[in-house]
Coordinates of C-alpha atoms in Angstrom, one line a residue:
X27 CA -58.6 4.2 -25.1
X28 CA -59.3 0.1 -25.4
X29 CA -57.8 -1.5 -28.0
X30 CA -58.4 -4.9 -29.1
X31 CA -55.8 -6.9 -29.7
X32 CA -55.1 -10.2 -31.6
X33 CA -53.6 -12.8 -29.2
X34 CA -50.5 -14.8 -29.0
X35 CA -50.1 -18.1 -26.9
X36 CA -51.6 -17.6 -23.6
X37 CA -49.1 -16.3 -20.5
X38 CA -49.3 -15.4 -17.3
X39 CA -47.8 -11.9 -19.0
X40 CA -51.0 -11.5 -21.1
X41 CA -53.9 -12.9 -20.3
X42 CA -56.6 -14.7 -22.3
X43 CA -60.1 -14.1 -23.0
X44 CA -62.0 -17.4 -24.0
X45 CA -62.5 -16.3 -27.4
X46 CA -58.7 -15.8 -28.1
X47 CA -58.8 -12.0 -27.5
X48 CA -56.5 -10.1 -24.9
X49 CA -58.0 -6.6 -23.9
X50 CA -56.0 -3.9 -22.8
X51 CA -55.9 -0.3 -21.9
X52 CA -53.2 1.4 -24.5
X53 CA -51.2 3.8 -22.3
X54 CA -51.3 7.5 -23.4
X55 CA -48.1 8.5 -25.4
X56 CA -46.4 10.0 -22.7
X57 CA -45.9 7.1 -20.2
X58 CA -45.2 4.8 -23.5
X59 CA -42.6 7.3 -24.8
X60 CA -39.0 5.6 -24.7
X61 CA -36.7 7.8 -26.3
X62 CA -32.9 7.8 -25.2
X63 CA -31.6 10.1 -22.8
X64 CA -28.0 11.0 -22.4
X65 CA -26.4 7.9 -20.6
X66 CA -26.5 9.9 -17.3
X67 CA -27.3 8.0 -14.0
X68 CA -29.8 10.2 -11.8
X69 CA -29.6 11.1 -8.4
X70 CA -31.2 7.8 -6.2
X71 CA -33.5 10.5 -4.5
X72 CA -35.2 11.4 -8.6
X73 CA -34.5 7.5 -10.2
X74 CA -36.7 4.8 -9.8
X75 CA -34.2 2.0 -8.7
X76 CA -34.6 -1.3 -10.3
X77 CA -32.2 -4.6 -8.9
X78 CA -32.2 -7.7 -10.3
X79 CA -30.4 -10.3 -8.3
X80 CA -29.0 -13.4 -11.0
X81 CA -27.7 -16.5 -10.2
X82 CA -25.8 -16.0 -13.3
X83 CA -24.8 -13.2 -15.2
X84 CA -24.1 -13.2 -18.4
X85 CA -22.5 -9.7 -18.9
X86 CA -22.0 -9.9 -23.2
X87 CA -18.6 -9.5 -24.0
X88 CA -16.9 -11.3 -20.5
X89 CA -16.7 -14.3 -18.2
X90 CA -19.6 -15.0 -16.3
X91 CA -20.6 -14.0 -12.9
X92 CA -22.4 -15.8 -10.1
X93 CA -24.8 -14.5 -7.6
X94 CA -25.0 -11.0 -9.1
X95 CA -26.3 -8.1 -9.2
X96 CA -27.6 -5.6 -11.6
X97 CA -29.1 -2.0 -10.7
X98 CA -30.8 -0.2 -13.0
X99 CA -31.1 3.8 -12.1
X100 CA -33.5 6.0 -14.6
X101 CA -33.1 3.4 -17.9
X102 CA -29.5 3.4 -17.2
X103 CA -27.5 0.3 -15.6
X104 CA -26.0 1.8 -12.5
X105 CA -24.3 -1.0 -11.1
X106 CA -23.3 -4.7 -12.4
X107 CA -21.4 -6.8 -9.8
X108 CA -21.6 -9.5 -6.9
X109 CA -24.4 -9.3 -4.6
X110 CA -22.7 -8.7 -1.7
X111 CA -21.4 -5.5 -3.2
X112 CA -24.3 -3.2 -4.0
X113 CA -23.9 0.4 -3.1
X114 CA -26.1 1.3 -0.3
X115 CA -27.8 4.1 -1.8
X116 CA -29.8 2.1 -4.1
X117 CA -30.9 -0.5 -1.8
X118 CA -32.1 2.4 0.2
X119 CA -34.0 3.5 -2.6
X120 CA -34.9 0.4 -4.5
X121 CA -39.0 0.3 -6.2
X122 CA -38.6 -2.9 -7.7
X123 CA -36.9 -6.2 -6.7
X124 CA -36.3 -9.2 -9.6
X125 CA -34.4 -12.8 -8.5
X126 CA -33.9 -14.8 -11.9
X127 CA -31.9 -17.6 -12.6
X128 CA -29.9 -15.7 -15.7
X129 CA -29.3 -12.5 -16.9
X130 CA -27.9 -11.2 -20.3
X131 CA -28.2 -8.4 -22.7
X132 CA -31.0 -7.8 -24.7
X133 CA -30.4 -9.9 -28.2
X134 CA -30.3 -8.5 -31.1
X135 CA -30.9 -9.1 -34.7
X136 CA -28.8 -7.3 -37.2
X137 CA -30.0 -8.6 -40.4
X138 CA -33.8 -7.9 -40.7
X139 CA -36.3 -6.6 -43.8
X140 CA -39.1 -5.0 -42.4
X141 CA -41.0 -5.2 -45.5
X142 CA -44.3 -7.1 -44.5
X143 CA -45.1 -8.8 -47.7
X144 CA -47.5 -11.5 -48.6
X145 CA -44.8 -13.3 -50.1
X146 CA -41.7 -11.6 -49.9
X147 CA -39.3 -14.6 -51.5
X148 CA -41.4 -14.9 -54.5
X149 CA -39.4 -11.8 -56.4
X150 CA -40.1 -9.3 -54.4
X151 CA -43.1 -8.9 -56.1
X152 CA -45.2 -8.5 -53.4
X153 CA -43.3 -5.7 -52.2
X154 CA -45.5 -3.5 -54.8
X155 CA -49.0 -5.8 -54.7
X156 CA -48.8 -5.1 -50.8
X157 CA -50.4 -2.1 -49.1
X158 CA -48.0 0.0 -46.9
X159 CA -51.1 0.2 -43.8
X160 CA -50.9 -4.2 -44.4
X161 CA -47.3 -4.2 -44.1
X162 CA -47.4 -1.9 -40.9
X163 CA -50.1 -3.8 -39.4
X164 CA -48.2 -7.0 -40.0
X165 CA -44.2 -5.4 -39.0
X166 CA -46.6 -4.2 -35.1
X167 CA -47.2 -7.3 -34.4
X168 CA -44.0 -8.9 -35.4
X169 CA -41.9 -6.1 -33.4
X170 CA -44.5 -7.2 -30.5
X171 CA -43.3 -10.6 -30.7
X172 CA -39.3 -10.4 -31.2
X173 CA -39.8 -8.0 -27.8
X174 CA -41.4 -10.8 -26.4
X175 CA -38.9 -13.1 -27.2
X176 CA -35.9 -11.1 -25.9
X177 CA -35.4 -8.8 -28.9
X178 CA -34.1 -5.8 -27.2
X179 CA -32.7 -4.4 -31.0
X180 CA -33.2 -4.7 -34.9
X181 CA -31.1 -3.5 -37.6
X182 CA -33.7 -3.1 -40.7
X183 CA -31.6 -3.3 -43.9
X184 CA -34.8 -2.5 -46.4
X185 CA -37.8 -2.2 -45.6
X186 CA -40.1 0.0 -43.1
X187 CA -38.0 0.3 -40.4
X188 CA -37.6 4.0 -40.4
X189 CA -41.1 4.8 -40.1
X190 CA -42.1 1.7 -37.7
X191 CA -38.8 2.9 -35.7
X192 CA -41.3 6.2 -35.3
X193 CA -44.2 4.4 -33.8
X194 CA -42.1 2.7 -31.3
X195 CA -40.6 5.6 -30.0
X196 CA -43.7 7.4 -29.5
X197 CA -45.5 5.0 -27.5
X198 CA -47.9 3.6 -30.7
X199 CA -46.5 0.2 -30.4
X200 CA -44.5 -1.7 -28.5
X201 CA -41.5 -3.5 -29.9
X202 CA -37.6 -3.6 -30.3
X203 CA -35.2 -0.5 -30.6
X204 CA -34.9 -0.2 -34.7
X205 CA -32.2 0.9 -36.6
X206 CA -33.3 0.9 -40.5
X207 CA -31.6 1.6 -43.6
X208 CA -34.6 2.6 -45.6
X209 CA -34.3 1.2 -49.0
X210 CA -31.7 -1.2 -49.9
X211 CA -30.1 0.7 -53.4
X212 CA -29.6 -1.4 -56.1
X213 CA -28.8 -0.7 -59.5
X214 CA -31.4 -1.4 -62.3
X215 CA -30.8 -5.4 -63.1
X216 CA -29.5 -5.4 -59.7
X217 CA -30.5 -7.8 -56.9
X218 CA -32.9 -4.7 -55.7
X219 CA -34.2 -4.6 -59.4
X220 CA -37.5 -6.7 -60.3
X221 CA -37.3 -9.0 -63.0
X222 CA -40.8 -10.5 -62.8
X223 CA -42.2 -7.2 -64.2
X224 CA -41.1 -4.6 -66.9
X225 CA -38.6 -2.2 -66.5
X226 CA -40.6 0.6 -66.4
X227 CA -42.9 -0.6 -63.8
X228 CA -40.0 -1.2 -61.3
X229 CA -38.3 2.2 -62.2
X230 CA -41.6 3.9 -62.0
X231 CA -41.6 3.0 -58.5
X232 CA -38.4 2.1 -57.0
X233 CA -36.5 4.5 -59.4
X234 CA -34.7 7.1 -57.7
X235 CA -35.7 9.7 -60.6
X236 CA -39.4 9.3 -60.3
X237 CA -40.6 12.7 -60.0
X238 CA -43.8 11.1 -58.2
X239 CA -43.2 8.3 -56.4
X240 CA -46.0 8.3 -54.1
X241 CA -45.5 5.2 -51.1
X242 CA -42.7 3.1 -52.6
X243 CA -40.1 5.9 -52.6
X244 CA -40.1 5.6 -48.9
X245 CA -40.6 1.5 -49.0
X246 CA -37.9 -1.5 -49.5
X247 CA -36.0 -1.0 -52.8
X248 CA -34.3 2.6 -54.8
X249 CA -33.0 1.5 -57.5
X250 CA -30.4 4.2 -58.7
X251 CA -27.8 4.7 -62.0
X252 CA -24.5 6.3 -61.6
X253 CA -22.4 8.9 -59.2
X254 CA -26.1 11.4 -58.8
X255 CA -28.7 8.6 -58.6
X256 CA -26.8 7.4 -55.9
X257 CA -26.1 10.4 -54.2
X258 CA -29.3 11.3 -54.0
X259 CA -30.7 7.5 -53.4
X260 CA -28.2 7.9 -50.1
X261 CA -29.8 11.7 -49.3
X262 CA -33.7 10.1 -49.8
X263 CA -33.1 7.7 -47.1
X264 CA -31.5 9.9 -44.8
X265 CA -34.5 12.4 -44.7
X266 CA -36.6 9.3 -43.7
X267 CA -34.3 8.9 -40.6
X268 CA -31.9 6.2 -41.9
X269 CA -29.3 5.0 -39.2
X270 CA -26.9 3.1 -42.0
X271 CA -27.5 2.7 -45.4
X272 CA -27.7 -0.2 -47.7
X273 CA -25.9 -1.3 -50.9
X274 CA -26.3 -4.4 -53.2
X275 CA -23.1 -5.0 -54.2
X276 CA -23.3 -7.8 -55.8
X277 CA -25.9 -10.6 -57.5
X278 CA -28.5 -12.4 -55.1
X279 CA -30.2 -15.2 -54.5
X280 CA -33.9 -13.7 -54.3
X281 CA -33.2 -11.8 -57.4
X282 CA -34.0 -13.9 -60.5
X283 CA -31.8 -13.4 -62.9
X284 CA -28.8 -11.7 -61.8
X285 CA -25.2 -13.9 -60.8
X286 CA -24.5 -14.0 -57.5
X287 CA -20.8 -13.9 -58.2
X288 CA -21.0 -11.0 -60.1
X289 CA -20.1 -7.5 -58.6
X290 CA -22.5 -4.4 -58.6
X291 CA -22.4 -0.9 -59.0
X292 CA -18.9 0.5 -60.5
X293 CA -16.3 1.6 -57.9
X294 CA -17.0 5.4 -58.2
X295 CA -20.9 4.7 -57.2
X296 CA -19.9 2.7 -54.4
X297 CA -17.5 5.6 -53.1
X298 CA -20.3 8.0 -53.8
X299 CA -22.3 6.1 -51.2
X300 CA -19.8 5.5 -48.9
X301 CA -19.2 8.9 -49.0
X302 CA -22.2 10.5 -48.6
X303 CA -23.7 8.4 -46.0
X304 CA -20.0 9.2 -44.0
X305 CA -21.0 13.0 -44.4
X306 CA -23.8 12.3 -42.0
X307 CA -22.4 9.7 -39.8
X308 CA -24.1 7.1 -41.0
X309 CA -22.0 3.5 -41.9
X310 CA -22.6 1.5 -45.1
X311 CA -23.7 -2.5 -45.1
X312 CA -23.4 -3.9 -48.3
X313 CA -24.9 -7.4 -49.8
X314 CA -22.0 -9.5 -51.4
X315 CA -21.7 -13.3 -52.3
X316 CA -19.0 -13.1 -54.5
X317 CA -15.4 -12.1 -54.1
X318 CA -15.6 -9.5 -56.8
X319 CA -18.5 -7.8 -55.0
X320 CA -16.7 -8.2 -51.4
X321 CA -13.2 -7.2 -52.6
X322 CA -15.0 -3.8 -54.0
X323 CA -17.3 -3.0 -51.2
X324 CA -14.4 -3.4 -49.1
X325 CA -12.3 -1.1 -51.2
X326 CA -15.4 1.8 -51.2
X327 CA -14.9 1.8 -47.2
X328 CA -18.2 -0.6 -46.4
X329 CA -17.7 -1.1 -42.9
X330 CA -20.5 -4.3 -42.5
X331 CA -20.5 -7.2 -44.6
X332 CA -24.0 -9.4 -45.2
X333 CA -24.0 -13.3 -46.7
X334 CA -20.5 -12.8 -47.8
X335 CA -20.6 -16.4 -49.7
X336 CA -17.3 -16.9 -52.3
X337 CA -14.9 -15.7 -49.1
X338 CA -11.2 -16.9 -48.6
X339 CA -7.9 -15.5 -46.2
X340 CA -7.3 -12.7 -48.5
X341 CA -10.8 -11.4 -47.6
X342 CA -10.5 -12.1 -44.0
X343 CA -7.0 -10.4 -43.1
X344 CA -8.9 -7.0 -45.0
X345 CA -12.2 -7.5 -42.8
X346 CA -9.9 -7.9 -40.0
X347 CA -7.7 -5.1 -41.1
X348 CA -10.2 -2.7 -41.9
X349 CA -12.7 -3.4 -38.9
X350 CA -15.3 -4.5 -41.3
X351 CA -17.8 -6.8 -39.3
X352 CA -19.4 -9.5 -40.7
X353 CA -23.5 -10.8 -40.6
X354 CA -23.5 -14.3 -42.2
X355 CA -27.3 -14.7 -42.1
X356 CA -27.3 -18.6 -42.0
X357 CA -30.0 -19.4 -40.5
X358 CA -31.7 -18.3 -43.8
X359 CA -29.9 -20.5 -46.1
X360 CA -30.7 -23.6 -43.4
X361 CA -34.2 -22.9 -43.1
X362 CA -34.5 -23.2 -47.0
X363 CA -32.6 -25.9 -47.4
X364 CA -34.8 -27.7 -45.0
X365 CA -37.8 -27.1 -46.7
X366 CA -36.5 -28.2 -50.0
X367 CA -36.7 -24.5 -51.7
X368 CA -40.9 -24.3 -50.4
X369 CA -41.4 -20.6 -51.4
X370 CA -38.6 -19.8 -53.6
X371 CA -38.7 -19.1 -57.8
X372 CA -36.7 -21.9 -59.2
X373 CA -34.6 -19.7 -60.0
X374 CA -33.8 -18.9 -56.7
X375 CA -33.7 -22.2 -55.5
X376 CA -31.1 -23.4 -57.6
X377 CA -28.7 -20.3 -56.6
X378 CA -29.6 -20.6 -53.5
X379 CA -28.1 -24.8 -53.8
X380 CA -25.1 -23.7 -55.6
X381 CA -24.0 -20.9 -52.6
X382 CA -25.0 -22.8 -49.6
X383 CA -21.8 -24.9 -48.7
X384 CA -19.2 -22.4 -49.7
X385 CA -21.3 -20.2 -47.6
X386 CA -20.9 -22.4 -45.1
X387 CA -16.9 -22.9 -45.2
X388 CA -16.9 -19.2 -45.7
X389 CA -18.8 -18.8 -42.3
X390 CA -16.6 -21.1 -40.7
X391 CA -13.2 -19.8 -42.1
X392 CA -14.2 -16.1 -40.7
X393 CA -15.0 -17.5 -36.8
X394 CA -11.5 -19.2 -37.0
X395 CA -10.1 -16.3 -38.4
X396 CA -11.1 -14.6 -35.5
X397 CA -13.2 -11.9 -37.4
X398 CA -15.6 -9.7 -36.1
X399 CA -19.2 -11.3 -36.2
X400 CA -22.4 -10.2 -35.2
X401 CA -25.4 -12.3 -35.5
X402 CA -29.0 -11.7 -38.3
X403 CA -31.4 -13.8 -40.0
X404 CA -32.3 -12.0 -43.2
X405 CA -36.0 -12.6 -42.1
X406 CA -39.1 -10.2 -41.0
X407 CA -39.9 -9.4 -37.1
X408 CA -41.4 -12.0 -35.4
X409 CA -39.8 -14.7 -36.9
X410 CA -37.7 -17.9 -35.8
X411 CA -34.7 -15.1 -35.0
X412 CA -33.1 -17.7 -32.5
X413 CA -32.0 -20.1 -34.9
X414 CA -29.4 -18.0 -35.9
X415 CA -27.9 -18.5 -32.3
X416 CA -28.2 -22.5 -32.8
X417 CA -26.5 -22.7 -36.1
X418 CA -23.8 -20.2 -35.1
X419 CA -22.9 -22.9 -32.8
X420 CA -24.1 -26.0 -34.7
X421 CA -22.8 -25.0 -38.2
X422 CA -20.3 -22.3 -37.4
X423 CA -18.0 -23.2 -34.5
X424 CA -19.2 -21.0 -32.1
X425 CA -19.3 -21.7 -28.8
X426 CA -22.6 -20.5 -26.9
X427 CA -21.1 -18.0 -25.1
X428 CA -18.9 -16.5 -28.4
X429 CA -22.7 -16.6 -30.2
X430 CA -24.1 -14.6 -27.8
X431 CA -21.6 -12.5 -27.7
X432 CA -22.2 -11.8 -31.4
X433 CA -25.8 -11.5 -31.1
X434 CA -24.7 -8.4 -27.9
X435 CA -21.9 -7.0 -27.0
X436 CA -20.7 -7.1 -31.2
X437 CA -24.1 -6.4 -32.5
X438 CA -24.2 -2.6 -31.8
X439 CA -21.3 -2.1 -34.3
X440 CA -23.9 -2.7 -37.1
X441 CA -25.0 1.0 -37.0
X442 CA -21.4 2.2 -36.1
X443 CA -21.5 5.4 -34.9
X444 CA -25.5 5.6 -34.2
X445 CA -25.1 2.6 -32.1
X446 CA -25.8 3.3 -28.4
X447 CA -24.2 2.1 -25.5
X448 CA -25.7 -1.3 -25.3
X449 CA -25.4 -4.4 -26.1
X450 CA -23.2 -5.3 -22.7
X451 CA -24.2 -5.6 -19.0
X452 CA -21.9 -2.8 -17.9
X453 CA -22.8 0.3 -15.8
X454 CA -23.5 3.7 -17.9
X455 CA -25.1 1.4 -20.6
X456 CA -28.4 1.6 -21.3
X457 CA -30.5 -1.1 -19.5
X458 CA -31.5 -3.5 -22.8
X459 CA -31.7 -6.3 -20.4
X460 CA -33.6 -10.2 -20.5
X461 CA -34.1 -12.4 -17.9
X462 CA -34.1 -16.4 -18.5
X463 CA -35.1 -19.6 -16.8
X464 CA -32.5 -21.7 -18.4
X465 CA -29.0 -21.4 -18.5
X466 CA -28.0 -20.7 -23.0
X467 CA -24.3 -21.4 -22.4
X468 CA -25.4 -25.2 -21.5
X469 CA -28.0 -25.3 -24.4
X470 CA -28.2 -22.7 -26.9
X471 CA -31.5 -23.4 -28.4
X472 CA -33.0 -22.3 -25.0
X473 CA -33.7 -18.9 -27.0
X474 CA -36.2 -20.8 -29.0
X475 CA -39.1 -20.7 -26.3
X476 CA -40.6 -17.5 -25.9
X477 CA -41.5 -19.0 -22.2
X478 CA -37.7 -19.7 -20.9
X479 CA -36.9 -15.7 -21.6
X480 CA -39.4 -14.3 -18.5
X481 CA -38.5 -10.7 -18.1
X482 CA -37.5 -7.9 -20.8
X483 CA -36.2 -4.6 -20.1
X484 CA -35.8 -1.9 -22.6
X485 CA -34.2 1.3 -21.8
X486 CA -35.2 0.1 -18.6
X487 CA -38.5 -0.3 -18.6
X488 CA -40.4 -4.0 -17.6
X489 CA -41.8 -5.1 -21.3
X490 CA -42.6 -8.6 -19.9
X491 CA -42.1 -10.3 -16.8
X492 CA -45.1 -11.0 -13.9
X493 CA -47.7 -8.5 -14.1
X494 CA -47.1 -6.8 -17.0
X495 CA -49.6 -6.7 -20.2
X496 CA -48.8 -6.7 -23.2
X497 CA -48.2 -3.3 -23.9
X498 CA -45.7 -3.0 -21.2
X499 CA -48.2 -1.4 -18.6
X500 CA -48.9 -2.8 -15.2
X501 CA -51.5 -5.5 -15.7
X502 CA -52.7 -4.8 -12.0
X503 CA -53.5 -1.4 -12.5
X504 CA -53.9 -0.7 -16.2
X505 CA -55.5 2.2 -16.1
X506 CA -51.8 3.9 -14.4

C-alpha cells in the first residue's frame, strides 16, 4: 500500500518530491513488527550480524572507548569492545558493516504527555475540545520525529501513550519504544482537575465513576476521590496496558488554581495507589513541587519523582535512601521563561515565576547530592527534547558525559521493573543504539541537529542512516 506522507526537512534518509511530499511504500505488518524477544543472542548461522566500527564509544554508564566495536546479533548487542577483538564468528557472518565517528545509546526521554492538543498549556482545556483521531495523527508524526532525532525511548506520564505504544509495535508507525502511564490521577481540584469549566463537565469525563465515559476514560486525566476511586483509577489504566502509573501529588503550575506547595491526595489514597499498581509490577511517578507533597509521595513508596521544586537535604538523603529517582524537567521551566510566559493562563505564569529558581537550586542541590537522575522535558513527541541535555549541563552541573548518562544508562529505571535491558552499550542488551557525527562530551548541544545523529537502531533494526526511508525500509528496494 502507498502512503503519502507529510515531509520533514529534506535528507539523504528521506527523499524529497518537489512539492514537499515524500512517497513511500509502508511495509506490511510483519516485517515492521518490533516486539521484544527474550534477550537471547542467536546462533551467527540464524542472526543477521550487524558491526558498527566507532571511533568513540560512548557505552552509557562508563568511560569511553576508542576504536570500537559493537555487534549486533538478532536485535541483541552481542559484543561491545576494541576493534581488534571481535570474535570471529561474526565477522564470518557479518550482513551489514557501519564506520561512524560516535556511538551511544539510544536517548531517552522520561518525562513526556502524549496528549496531542491544540493548546495543551492553556488549562488543559484542549484536552476535551481535541479529537482522539487529531491527537493520534499529531503524537505519529511526533514519535516519527524524536526517532529521527535519536529517541530510542519515551516514558508517557498522561496522555496516549498506551494506545500509540500499540501502533508502534505492530508496524503502523514508526517511532520510539513507549512506556505510558495512561492517565495521570488527580483528585477533583487537583492539578489533573479543570478549573476553566464546571465541575460536572470535568467529572463527566475524566471522573473515574462515569458509568459512560466514552474516549476520555482512556485519554490524559482520571480524576478520582478516596481509597476505591483510586483503586480502580490504578486498575482502568492497567487494562489499557499502563507500564507505571501516575499520581498528582501535589499543586501545579498548568493547573489554575490550585498551590503548588500544597500536597495532594491523603496518605491512605496515595498507599492505595502505590499498592495496587505494586500488585502488578508496575512503579508509581508522582508530580510534586512542594515538600509536603514530596515528603508524602515519598512515604506511600513513589519510587520516581517529577519537578520536585521546594526540595532541601532532608529530601535528598530519603531519595537517596529509598532509591527514588528523580526527573527535574527543566528544560520546561527555561523554555517558558524565555518566552516571557507566551502560551500560559496568567495564572500559570505567575506560578510558574515564583517556582523557577528554587527549582533550580533544588536541581542543583540533588546532582551534588549525588542522587539518582534521569533526564525529561514535560513536552509532546517531536519536540525540542535535547534541551534538556544542554541545561542539565548549563543550569544543573552536569557534565556531558553524567547528562547522558541520565538521559541512558539511568533512564530505564523510570518504568522499574518493566524497563528492559537497555539504556547501556553492553552485550545481552537490546540494541537501542545511535550513531553521531560530532563528538556530545565536547559540546552537548550537538543533540540539537537532527543531521549530526546519522544512524538509529531500535531493537536493532536501521530506523535511519544511508538508504533507509522513512519508515525504516530499505529506500533501494522498497518494495522488500
Amino acid at each position: 500500500m502507498v502512503r503519502r506522507i507529510a515531509s520533514a526537512t529534506p535528507t539523504a534518509q528521506s527523499p524529497i518530491s518537489p512539492l514537499g511530499t515524500t512517497y513511500c511504500v509502508r511495509p506490511n505488518s510483519v516485517s515492521m513488527n518490533i516486539h521484544r524477544r527474550p534477550l537471547v543472542v542467536a546462533s551467527t548461522d540464524e542472526a543477521k550480524v550487524t558491526i558498527i566500527y566507532a571511533g568513540l564509544l560512548i557505552p552509557g554508564d562508563g568511560e569511553p572507548l576508542r576504536n570500537a566495536a559493537l555487534v549486533i546479533s538478532d536485535k541483541i548487542i552481542a559484543f561491545v569492545g576494541p576493534e581488534a577483538d571481535i570474535p570471529k564468528k561474526y565477522l564470518r557472518s557479518t550482513q551489514s558493516t557501519h564506520r561512524v565517528p560516535v556511538l551511544m545509546p539510544g536517548l531517552w526521554d522520561c518525562h513526556m504527555h502524549f496528549g496531542g492538543d491544540d493548546d495543551y498549556y492553556n488549562d488543559y482545556t484542549s484536552g476535551l475540545a481535541t479529537h482522539p483521531a487529531s491527537s493520534g495523527a499529531r503524537l505519529a508524526r511526533g514519535c516519527w520525529e524524536g526517532l529521527q532525532n535519536g529517541y530510542t525511548s519515551y516514558r508517557d506520564l498522561a496522555g496516549y501513550g498506551c494506545e500509540v505504544a500499540k501502533a508502534i509495535n505492530d508496524g503502523t508507525i514508526v517511532g520510539p519504544n513507549v512506556y505510558s502511564s495512561g492517565a495521570a490521577l488527580s483528585q477533583t481540584a487537583g492539578h489533573g482537575d479543570i478549573f476553566a469549566l464546571p465541575a460536572g463537565e470535568v467529572l463527566g469525563n475524566y471522573g473515574v465513576t462515569n458509568p459512560r465515559p466514552g474516549y476520555w476514560a482512556a485519554g490524559q486525566l482520571c480524576i478520582a476521590d478516596g481509597v476505591e476511586e483510586v483503586r480502580r483509577a490504578v486498575r482502568l489504566q492497567l487494562r489499557r496496558g499502563a507500564k507505571v502509573i501516575k499520581v498528582m501529588a501535589s499543586g501545579g503550575v498548568m493547573s489554575r488554581d490550585d498551590n503548588p506547595n500544597f500536597a495532594q491526595f491523603s496518605p491512605e489514597e496515595l498507599k492505595v495507589i502505590v499498592e495496587e499498581a505494586a500488585r502488578q509490577n508496575r512503579i508509581v511517578s508522582a508530580h510534586v513541587h512542594g515538600k509536603a507533597g514530596i515528603m508524602a509521595a515519598i512515604k506511600a513508596g513513589c519510587k520516581s519523582l517529577e519537578h520536585v521544586s521546594y526540595a532541601d537535604e532532608e529530601v535528598w538523603e530519603h531519595m537517596k535512601e529509598k532509591g527514588i529517582l528523580y526527573v527535574a524537567t527543566r528544560s520546561v521551566i527555561e523554555i517558558f521563561l524565555a518566552s516571557n510566559g507566551e502560551g500560559l493562563v496568567k495564572e500559570s505564569w505567575a506560578k510558574l515565576q515564583a517556582l523557577a529558581d528554587s527549582h533550580l537550586k533544588a536541581y542543583q542541590g540533588a546532582i551534588k547530592a549525588g542522587v539518582t537522575i534521569a533526564l525529561g522535558t514535560d513536552t509532546a513527541p517531536g519536540g525540542p527534547t535535547a534541551l534538556e541535555l544542554q541545561f542539565a549541563v548549563e543550569r544543573g552541573g552536569m557534565t556531558p558525559l553524567e547528562a547522558i548518562k541520565a538521559a541512558t544508562a539511568n533512564a530505564p529505571l523510570s518504568v522499574g521493573p518493566q524497563a528492559p535491558l537497555t539504556g547501556q552499550l553492553r552485550e545481552g542488551y537490546e540494541a537501542d543504539v545511535i550513531a553521531l557525527e560530532e563528538n556530545p562530551l565536547e559540546d552537548i548541544k550537538v543533540f540539537q541537529e537532527p543531521r549530526v545523529i546519522t544512524h538509529v537502531w531500535k531493537g536493532g533494526k536501521l530506523f535511519k542512516g544511508p538508504g533507509i526511508g522513512p519508515w525504516g525500509e530499505d529506500a533501494r528496494n522498497p518494495f522488500l
